[in-house]
Every structure is written in structure tokens, then in C-alpha cells.
CSV table of C-alpha atoms in Angstrom, one decimal:
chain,number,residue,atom,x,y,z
P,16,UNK,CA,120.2,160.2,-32.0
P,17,UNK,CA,122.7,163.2,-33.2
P,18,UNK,CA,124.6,162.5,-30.3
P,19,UNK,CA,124.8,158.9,-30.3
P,20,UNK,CA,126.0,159.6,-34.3
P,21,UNK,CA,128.9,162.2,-32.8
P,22,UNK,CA,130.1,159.8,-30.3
P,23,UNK,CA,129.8,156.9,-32.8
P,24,UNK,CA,132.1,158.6,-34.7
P,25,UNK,CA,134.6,160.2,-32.4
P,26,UNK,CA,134.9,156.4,-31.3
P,27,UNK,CA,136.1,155.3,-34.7
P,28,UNK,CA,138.4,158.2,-35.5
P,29,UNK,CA,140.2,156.8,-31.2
P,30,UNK,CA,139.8,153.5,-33.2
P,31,UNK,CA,143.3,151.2,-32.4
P,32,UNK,CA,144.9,149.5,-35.3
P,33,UNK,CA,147.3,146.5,-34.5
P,34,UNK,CA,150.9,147.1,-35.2
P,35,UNK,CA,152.4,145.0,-38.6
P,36,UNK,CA,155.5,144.3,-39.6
P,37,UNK,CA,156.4,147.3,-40.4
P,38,UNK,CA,156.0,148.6,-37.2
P,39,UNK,CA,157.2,146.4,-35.0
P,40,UNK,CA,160.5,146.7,-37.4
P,41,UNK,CA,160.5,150.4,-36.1
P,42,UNK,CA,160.2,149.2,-32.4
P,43,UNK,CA,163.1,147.0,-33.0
P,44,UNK,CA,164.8,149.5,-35.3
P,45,UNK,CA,164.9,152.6,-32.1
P,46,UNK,CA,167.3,151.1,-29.9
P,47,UNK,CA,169.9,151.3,-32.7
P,48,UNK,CA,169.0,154.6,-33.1
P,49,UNK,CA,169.3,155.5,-29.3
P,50,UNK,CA,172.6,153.6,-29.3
P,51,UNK,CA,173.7,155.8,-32.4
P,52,UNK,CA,172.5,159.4,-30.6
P,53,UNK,CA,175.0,157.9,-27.2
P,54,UNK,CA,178.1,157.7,-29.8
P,55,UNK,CA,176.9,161.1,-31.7
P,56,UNK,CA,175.1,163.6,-30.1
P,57,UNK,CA,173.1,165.7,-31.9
P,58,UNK,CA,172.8,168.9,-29.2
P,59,UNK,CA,169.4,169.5,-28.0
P,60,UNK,CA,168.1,166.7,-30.8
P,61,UNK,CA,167.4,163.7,-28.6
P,62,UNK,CA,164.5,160.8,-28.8
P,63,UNK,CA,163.0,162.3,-25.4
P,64,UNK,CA,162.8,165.7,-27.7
P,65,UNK,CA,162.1,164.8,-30.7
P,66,UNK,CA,158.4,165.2,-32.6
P,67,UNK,CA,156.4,162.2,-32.9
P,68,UNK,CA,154.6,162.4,-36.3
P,69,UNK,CA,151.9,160.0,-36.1
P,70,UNK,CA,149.6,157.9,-38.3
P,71,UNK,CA,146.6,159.3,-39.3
P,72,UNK,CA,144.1,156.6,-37.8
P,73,UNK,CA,145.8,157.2,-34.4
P,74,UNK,CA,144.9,160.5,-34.1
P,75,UNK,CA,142.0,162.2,-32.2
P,76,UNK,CA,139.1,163.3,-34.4
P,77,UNK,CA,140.2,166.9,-33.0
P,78,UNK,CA,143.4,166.4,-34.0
P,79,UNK,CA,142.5,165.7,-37.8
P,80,UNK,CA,140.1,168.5,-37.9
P,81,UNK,CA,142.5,170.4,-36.7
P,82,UNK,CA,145.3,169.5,-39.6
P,83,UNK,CA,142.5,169.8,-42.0
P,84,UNK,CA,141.6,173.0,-40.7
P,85,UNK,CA,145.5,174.2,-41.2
P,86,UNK,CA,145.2,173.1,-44.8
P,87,UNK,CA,142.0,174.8,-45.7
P,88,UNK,CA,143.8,177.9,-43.9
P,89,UNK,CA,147.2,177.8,-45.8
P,90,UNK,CA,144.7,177.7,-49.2
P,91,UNK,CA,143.4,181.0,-48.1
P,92,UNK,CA,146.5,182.6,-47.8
P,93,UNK,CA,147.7,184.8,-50.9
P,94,UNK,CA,150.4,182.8,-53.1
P,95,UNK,CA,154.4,183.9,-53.0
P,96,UNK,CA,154.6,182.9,-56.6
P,97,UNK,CA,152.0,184.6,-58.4
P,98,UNK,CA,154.4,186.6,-60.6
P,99,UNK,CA,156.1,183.2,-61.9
P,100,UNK,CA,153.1,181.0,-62.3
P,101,UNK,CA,149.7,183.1,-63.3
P,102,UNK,CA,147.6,180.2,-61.6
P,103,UNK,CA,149.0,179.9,-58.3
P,104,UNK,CA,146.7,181.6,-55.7
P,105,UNK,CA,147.1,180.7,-52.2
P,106,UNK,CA,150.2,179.2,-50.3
P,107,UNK,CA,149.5,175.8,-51.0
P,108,UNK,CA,149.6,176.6,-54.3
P,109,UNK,CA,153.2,177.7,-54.0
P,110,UNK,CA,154.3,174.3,-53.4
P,111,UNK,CA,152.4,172.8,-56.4
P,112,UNK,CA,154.9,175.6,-58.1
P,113,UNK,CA,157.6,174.7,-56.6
P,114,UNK,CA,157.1,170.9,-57.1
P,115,UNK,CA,156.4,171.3,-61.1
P,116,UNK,CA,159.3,173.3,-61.2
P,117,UNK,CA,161.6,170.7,-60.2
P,118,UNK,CA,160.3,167.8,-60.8
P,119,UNK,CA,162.6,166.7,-63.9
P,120,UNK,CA,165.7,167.0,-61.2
P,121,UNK,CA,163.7,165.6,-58.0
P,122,UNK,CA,162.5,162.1,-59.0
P,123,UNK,CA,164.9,158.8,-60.1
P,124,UNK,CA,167.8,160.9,-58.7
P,125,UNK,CA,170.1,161.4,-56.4
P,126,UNK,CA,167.8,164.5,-54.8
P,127,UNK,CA,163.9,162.2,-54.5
P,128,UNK,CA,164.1,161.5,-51.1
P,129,UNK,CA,166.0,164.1,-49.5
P,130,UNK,CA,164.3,166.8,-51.2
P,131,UNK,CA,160.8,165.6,-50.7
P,132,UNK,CA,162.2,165.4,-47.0
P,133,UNK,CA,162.7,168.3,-47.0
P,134,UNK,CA,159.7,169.6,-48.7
P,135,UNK,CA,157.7,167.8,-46.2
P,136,UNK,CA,159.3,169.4,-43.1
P,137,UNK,CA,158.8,172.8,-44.8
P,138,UNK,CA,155.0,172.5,-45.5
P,139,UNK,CA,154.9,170.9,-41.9
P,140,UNK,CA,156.5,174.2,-41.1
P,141,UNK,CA,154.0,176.7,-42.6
P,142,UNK,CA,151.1,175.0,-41.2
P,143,UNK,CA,151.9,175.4,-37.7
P,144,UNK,CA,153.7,179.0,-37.9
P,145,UNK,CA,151.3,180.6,-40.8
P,146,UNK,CA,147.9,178.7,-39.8
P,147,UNK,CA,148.3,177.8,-35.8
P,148,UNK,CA,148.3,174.4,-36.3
P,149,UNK,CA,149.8,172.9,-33.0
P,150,UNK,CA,150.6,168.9,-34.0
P,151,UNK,CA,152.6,167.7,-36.5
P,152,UNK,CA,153.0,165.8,-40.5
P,153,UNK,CA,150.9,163.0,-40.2
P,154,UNK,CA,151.6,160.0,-42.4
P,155,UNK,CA,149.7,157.4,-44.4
P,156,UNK,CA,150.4,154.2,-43.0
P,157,UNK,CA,149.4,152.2,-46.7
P,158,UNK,CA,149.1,148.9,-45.5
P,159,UNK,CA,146.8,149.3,-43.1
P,160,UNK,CA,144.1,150.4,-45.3
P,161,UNK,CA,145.5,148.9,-48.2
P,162,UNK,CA,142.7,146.2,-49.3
P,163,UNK,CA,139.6,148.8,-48.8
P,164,UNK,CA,141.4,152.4,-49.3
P,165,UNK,CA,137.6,153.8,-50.0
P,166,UNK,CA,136.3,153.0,-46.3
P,167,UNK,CA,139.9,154.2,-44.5
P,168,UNK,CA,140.0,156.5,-42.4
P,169,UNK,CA,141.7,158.7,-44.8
P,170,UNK,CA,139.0,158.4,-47.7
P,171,UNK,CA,135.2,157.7,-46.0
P,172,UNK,CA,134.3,161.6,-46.5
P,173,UNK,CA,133.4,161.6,-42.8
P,174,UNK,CA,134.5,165.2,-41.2
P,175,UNK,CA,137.7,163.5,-39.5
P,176,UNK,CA,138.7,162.7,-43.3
P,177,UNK,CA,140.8,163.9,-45.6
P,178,UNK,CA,138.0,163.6,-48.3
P,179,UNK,CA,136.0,161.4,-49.8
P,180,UNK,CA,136.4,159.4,-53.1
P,181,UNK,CA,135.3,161.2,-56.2
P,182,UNK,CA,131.9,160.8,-57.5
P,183,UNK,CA,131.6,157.8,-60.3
P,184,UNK,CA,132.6,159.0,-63.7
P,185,UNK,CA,134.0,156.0,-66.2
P,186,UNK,CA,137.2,156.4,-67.5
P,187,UNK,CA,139.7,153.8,-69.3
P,188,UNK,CA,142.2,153.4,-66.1
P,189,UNK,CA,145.6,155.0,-65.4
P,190,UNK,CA,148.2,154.4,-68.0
P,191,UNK,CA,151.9,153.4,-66.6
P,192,UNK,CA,154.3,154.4,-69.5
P,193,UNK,CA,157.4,151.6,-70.3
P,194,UNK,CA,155.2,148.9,-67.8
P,195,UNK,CA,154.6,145.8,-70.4
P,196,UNK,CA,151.1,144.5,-70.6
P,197,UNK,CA,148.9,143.6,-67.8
P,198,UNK,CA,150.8,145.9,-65.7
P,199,UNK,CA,151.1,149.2,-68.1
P,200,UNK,CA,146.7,150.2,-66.8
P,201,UNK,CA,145.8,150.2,-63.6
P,202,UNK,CA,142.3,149.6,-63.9
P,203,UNK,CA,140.3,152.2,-62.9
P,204,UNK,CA,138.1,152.2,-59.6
P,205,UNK,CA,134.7,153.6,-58.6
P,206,UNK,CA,135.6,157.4,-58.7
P,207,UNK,CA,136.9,159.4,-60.9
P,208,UNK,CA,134.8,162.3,-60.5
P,209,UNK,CA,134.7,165.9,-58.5
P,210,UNK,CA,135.2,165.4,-54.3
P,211,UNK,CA,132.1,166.0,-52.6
P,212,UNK,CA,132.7,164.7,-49.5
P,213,UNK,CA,134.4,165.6,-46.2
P,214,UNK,CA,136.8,169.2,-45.5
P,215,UNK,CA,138.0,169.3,-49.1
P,216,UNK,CA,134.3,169.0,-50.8
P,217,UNK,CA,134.3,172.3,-52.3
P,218,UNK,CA,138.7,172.7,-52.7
P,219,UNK,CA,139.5,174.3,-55.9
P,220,UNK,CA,142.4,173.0,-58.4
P,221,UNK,CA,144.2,176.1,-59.8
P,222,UNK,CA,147.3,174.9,-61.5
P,223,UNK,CA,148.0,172.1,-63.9
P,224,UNK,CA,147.6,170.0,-65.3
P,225,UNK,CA,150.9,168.5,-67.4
P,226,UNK,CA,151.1,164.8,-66.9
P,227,UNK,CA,146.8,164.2,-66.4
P,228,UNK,CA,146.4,160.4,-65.6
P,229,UNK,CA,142.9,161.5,-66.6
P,230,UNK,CA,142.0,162.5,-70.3
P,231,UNK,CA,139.2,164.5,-70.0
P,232,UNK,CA,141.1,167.1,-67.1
P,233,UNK,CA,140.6,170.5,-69.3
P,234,UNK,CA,143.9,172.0,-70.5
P,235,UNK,CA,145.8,174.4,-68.9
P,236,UNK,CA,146.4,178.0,-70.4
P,237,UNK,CA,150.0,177.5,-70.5
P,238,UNK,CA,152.4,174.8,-71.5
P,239,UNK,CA,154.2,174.7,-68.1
P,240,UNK,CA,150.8,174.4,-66.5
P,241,UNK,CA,151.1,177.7,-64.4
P,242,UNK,CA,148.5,179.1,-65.6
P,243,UNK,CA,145.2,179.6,-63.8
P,244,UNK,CA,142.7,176.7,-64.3
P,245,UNK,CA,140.1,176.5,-62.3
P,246,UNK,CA,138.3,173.2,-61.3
P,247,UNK,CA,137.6,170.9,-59.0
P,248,UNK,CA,139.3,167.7,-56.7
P,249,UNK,CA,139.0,164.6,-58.6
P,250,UNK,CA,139.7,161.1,-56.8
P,251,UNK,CA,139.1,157.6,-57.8
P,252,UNK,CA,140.2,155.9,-55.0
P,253,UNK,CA,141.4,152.5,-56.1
P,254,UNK,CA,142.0,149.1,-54.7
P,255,UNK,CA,144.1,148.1,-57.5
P,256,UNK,CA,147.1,150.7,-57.2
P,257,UNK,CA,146.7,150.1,-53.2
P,258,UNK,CA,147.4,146.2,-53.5
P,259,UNK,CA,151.1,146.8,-54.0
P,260,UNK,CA,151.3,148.6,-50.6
P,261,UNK,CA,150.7,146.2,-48.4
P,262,UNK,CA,152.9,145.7,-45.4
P,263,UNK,CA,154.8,143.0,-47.1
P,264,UNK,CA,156.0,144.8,-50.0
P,265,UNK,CA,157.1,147.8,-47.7
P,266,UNK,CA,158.8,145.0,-44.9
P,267,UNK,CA,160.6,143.3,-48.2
P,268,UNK,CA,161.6,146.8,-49.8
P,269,UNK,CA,162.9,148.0,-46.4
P,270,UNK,CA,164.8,144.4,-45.4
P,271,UNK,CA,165.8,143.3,-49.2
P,272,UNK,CA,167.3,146.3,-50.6
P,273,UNK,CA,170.8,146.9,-48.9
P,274,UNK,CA,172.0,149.8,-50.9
P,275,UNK,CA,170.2,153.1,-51.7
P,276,UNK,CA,170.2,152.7,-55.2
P,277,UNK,CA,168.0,149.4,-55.2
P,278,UNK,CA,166.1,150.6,-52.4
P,279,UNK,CA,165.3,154.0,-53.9
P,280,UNK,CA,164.8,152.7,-57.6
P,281,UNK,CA,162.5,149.3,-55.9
P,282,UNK,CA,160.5,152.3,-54.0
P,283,UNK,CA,160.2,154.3,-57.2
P,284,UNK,CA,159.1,151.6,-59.6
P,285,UNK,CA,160.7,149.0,-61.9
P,286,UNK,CA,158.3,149.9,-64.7
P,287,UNK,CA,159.6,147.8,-67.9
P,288,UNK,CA,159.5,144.7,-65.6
P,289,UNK,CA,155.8,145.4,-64.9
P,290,UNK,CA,156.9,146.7,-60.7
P,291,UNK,CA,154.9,149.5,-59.7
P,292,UNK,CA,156.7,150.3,-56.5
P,293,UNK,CA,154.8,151.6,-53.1
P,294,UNK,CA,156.0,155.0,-54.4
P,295,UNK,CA,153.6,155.0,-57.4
P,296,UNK,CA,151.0,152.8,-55.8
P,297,UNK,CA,150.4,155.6,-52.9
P,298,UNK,CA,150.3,157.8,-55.5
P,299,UNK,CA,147.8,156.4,-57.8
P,300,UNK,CA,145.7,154.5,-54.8
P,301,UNK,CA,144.1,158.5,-54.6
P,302,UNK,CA,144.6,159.1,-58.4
P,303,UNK,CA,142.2,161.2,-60.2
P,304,UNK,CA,142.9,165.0,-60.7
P,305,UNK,CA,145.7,166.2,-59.4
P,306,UNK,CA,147.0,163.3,-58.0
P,307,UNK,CA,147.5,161.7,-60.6
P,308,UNK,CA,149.6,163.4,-62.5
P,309,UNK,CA,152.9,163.0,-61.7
P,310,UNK,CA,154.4,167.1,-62.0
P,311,UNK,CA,150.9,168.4,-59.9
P,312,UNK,CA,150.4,165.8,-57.4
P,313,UNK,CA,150.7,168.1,-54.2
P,314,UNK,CA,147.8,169.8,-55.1
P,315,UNK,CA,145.8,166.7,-53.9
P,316,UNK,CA,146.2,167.3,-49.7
P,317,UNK,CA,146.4,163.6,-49.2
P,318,UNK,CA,149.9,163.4,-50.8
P,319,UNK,CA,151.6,165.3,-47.8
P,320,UNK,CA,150.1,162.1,-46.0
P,321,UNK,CA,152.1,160.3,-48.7
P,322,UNK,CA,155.0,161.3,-49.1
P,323,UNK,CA,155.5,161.6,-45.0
P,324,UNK,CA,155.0,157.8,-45.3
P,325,UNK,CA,157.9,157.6,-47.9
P,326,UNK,CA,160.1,159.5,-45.9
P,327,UNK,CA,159.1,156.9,-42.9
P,328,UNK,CA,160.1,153.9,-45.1
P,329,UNK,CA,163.2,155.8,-45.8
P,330,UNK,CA,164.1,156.6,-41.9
P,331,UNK,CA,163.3,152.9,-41.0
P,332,UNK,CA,165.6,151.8,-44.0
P,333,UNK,CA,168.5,153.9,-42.5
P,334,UNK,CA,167.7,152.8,-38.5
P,335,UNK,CA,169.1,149.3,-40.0
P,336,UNK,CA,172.5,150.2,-41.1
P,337,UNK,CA,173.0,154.4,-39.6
P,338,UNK,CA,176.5,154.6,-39.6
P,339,UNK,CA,176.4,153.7,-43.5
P,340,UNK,CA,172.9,155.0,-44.8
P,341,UNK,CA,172.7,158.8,-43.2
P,342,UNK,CA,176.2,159.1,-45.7
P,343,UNK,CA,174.1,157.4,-48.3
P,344,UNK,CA,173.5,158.4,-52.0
P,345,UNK,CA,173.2,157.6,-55.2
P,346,UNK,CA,172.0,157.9,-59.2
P,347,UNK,CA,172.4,161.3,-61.2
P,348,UNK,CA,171.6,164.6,-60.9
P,349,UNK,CA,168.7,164.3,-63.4
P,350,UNK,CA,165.5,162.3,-63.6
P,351,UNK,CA,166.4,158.2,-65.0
P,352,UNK,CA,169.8,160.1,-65.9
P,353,UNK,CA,167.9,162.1,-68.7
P,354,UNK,CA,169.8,164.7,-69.9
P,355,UNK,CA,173.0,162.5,-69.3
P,356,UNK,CA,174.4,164.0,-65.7
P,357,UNK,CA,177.2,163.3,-63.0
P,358,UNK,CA,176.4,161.0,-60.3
P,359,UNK,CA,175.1,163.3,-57.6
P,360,UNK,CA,176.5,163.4,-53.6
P,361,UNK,CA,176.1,165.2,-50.4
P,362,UNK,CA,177.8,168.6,-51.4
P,363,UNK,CA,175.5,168.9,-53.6
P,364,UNK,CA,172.8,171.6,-53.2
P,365,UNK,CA,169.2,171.4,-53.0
P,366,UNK,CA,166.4,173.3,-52.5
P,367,UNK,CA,162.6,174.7,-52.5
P,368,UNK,CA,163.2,177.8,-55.5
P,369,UNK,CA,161.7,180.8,-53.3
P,370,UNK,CA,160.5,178.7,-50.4
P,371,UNK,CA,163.7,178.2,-48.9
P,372,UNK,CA,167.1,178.3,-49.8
P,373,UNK,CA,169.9,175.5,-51.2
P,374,UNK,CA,171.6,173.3,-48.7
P,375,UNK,CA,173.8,170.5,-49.1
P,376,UNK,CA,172.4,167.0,-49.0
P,377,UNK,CA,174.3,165.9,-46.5
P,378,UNK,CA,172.1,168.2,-44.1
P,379,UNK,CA,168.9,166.3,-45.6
P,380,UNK,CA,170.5,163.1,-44.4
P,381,UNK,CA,169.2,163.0,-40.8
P,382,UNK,CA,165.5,163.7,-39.3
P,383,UNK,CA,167.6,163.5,-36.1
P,384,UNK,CA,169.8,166.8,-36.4
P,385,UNK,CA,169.7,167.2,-40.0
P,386,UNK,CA,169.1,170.8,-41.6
P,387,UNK,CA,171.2,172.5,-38.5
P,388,UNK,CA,169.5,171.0,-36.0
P,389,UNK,CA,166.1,171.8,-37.2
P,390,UNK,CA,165.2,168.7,-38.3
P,391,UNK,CA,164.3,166.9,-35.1
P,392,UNK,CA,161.7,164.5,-35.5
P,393,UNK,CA,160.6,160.6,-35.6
P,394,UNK,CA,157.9,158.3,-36.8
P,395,UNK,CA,155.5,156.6,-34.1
């Protein structure tokens, strides 16, 4: 019977999804991107060469086990930034750090998505060449789970998961400050509770929290939330932030929006009119403790999932206009322009504090060359 049960299940996690809109835009979307490569070579950087991050329903069961495995690795790794934050205490918690750090300048700016591209590509980074992990960033694919998030791939707690939902606890839903009424609550799901299912079951929160979606998350030590605070992974998975991620709204945010500003600020969230964006619905889909608090988020494992998916919907955006959108940018230099700032562009520098150093934007720009040549990558 054990056996049947392992084969069972390494069945489901082979299990084939049919493609959507969103990626058969991408299959229509590569020749233009070939046909940019012939007029502008990028060296060595070529679609034959280039990494294929995949979705994480198309992986192997092996294969998730084995990201999973690189996570739980990089959390047993002694922290870079335990003289400036207290709390953090592995290497994943350095990019909690580095994320609360900079939030107020990475988010409704000029720097969200090329900074969280970056940020992405380094984390990708540490796994393979400080844990051994041989494949690659996988991404959240939102849509395809999007009407039962809890019984995904991503969520069932099986072994080839990323964790389970969070055991029931009641709590009043997750407020969305500025949204008018019905939209300012998501109401709340079936979780809420400590993780304890699947590779994450016994993970330990250290930092945070600032922002808590949840009001019963006990406070942290310090007011920048670096201090150390101990507790566990919270989730409730939830239906109601994952029905603004369907395929649609991703094929009419990617098709609709023909500048970056309205695409970025669509992807973000149009929060006085009541417009959550696939940005925050991702986001809030895992909710809970720390993903739902907007400064501690990446201390949740499924938002590296998340965010690759953001940079995705991004690359796809670009593919339809590259000439244009890889020179690209818009907004301030500060979060919704608050304190008043300059309009940012791509001189100006960004960075991960003491993960890695400032670049320019401009070398953010590309997954096909950027970052000197070591970004080299597309989405499958």
C-alpha cells in the first residue's frame, strides 16, 4: 500500500497542466525575443543558453524536494547581518533584513520591479552556490491554482509542497488600507494558524513583525522589527485574495497597460478604487504570519515563488514592445512619492545593502544580458 501511496504521489507532483492565456502569450511573445537577440547580441547570453525557470507544478517531485531542501539549508546557515538586526539568524534571514530595510524606497517606485529582480536572481544565487541546489527560481504560476490555492500543488502539505495551510484560528480578515468598502477586508479563509504540514512544519519566524496583517502576531522587541522574535509560520491560505489572479486579470494587465507606469501601478494595486492588483493578491492568497505583512513578507518561503511570477509578468510585458520597455521607467524614487522625490531612471543605483552592491537600473533592465551578463535566464 506504501508504495502504491509513493507512486500515487510522485504521479501528481509529473501531473501536466494545460497552458492559458498567459502562456501561450509567452509562446507567441519568444520569437520577438529571438528576433531582438539576432539585431543585439548579448555575448554568450542566447535562448539556446539561457536558464529555464519553471513552474512549480511542472517540476519533478525530486526536483521540489530538492529546492525545498536548499531553503531549509540556507535557514541553517549563520546570518551576515546579525550585528545590524539582533533577530536575524540564518541566511535567509538576511534577506528578510535586507527587504525591511528598503522597503519604503522599493515599492510604488521607480526601483519595485527591478530591484525585486534582482533580489530574486540573488537568492536564486545563494541557493545553488551556498546550499548545492542544482535547478533553478521556480515561479508561482497564480492562475492555475487560483480558485482552490489550498489543494495546489504549492499548499496541500504533501512533501513535494511548499507547506501546508495554517491550522484554523478565527481572525477578522486582512485589512487593505485607502480600499473603500467591500474591498478594504479580505475576508479571511480557513487558516490562520501555525504551519504544520509539509518541509516548513516546524520553520521558525525570527524577525518582525511591522506591518502584521494579523493582530494577535506578538510584538517585536524593537520598533524596526529586528529584533529576535521567535515563533512560528502562519498561513491562511485564501480563495478570496487568489480570485484576482486569475489568468484573465494577468492576460489584461500584461495586454492593456502600454506604459510602465499603468502597468506597474495596475500590478501593484489601485487601492482607493477598491483594485487589489495580482501583486497584492499573490501576496495575501498565502497571508498569515509573515506573509502578510507587507515589510517581512520574504520570510514566508512561498514569496520567492511569488515574486519570480511577478518578474515573469514583467518579462512577458517587455517581449511585447523590447526595443521600448527594457529602456523603461517610471514614478519616484520613494514609495507613492512619499517623502516628495525626483522621478527616478536608469542611472540610478540600486542595490541589496550588504548582499550585493549598487548597480544602475539600466543593468536590471534585461533577464537576457542584464547585470553584466549574469543575468541569463527565461520563463518556461
Amino acid at each position: 500500500m506504501r508504495g502504491l501511496t509513493l507512486l500515487f504521489v510522485g504521479l501528481a507532483a509529473a501531473q501536466s497542466y494545460p497552458k492559458d492565456d498567459v502562456d501561450k502569450l509567452v509562446d507567441a511573445s519568444l520569437p520577438m525575443l529571438k528576433e531582438y537577440l539576432e539585431k543585439h547580441p548579448q555575448g554568450n547570453c542566447t535562448l539556446e543558453t539561457a536558464v529555464r525557470r519553471k513552474e512549480w507544478g511542472d517540476l519533478t517531485l525530486q526536483e521540489r524536494k530538492d529546492y525545498t531542501n536548499a531553503v531549509l539549508c540556507l535557514m541553517s546557515k549563520p546570518a551576515l547581518t546579525s550585528a545590524q538586526a539582533p533577530g536575524a539568524k540564518s541566511r535567509f534571514d538576511d534577506y528578510i533584513v535586507v527587504h525591511i530595510q528598503q522597503t519604503p524606497r522599493n515599492h510604488g517606485s521607480t526601483f519595485f520591479l527591478p530591484w525585486h529582480r534582482y533580489y530574486v536572481w540573488h537568492y536564486e544565487q545563494a541557493l545553488r552556490t551556498e546550499c548545492g541546489y542544482k535547478g533553478y527560481q521556480p515561479y508561482w504560476n497564480w492562475g492555475r491554482y487560483a480558485k482552490d490555492p489550498v489543494n495546489s500543488p504549492l499548499f496541500d502539505g504533501s512533501e513535494g509542497s511548499m507547506g501546508g495551510n495554517g491550522a484554523k484560528k478565527a481572525h477578522a480578515g486582512i485589512p487593505i488600507p485607502m480600499a473603500p468598502r467591500p474591498y478594504n477586508v479580505i475576508p479571511p479563509g480557513d487558516g490562520g494558524g501555525c504551519v504544520t504540514t509539509g518541509p516548513f512544519k516546524n520553520m521558525t519566524v525570527n524577525i518582525g513583525p511591522i506591518a502584521p496583517s494579523l493582530t494577535d502576531v506578538q510584538r517585536n522587541p524593537r520598533a524596526d522589527g529586528l529584533g529576535y522574535n521567535p515563533r512560528c509560520l502562519r498561513r491562511d491560505v485564501n480563495r478570496n485574495a487568489a480570485a484576482v489572479t486569475t489568468a484573465n486579470y494577468t492576460l489584461d494587465l500584461i495586454t492593456s497597460n502600454k506604459d510602465i507606469y499603468w502597468f506597474q501601478t495596475v500590478m501593484e494595486g489601485q487601492f482607493p478604487q477598491g483594485k487589489w492588483g495580482v501583486h497584492t493578491g499573490g501576496h495575501y492568497t498565502v497571508g498569515g504570519d509573515p506573509a502578510g505583512d507587507f515589510y517581512v513578507s520574504p520570510g514566508d518561503p512561498v514569496f520567492w515563488l511569488h515574486h519570480a511570477q511577478i518578474d515573469r509578468v514583467w518579462w512577458i510585458w517587455q517581449m511585447q514592445n523590447l526595443e521600448k520597455r527594457l529602456a523603461e521607467v517610471s514614478m519616484t524614487r520613494t514609495m507613492n512619492n512619499f517623502p516628495p522625490s525626483a522621478n527616478g531612471t536608469l542611472d540610478d543605483l540600486s542595490g541589496l545593502g550588504v548582499l550585493a552592491g549598487d548597480v544602475k537600473v539600466r543593468e536590471l533592465m534585461s533577464t537576457m544580458g542584464g547585470l553584466g551578463g549574469k543575468f541569463c535566464y527565461i520563463y518556461e
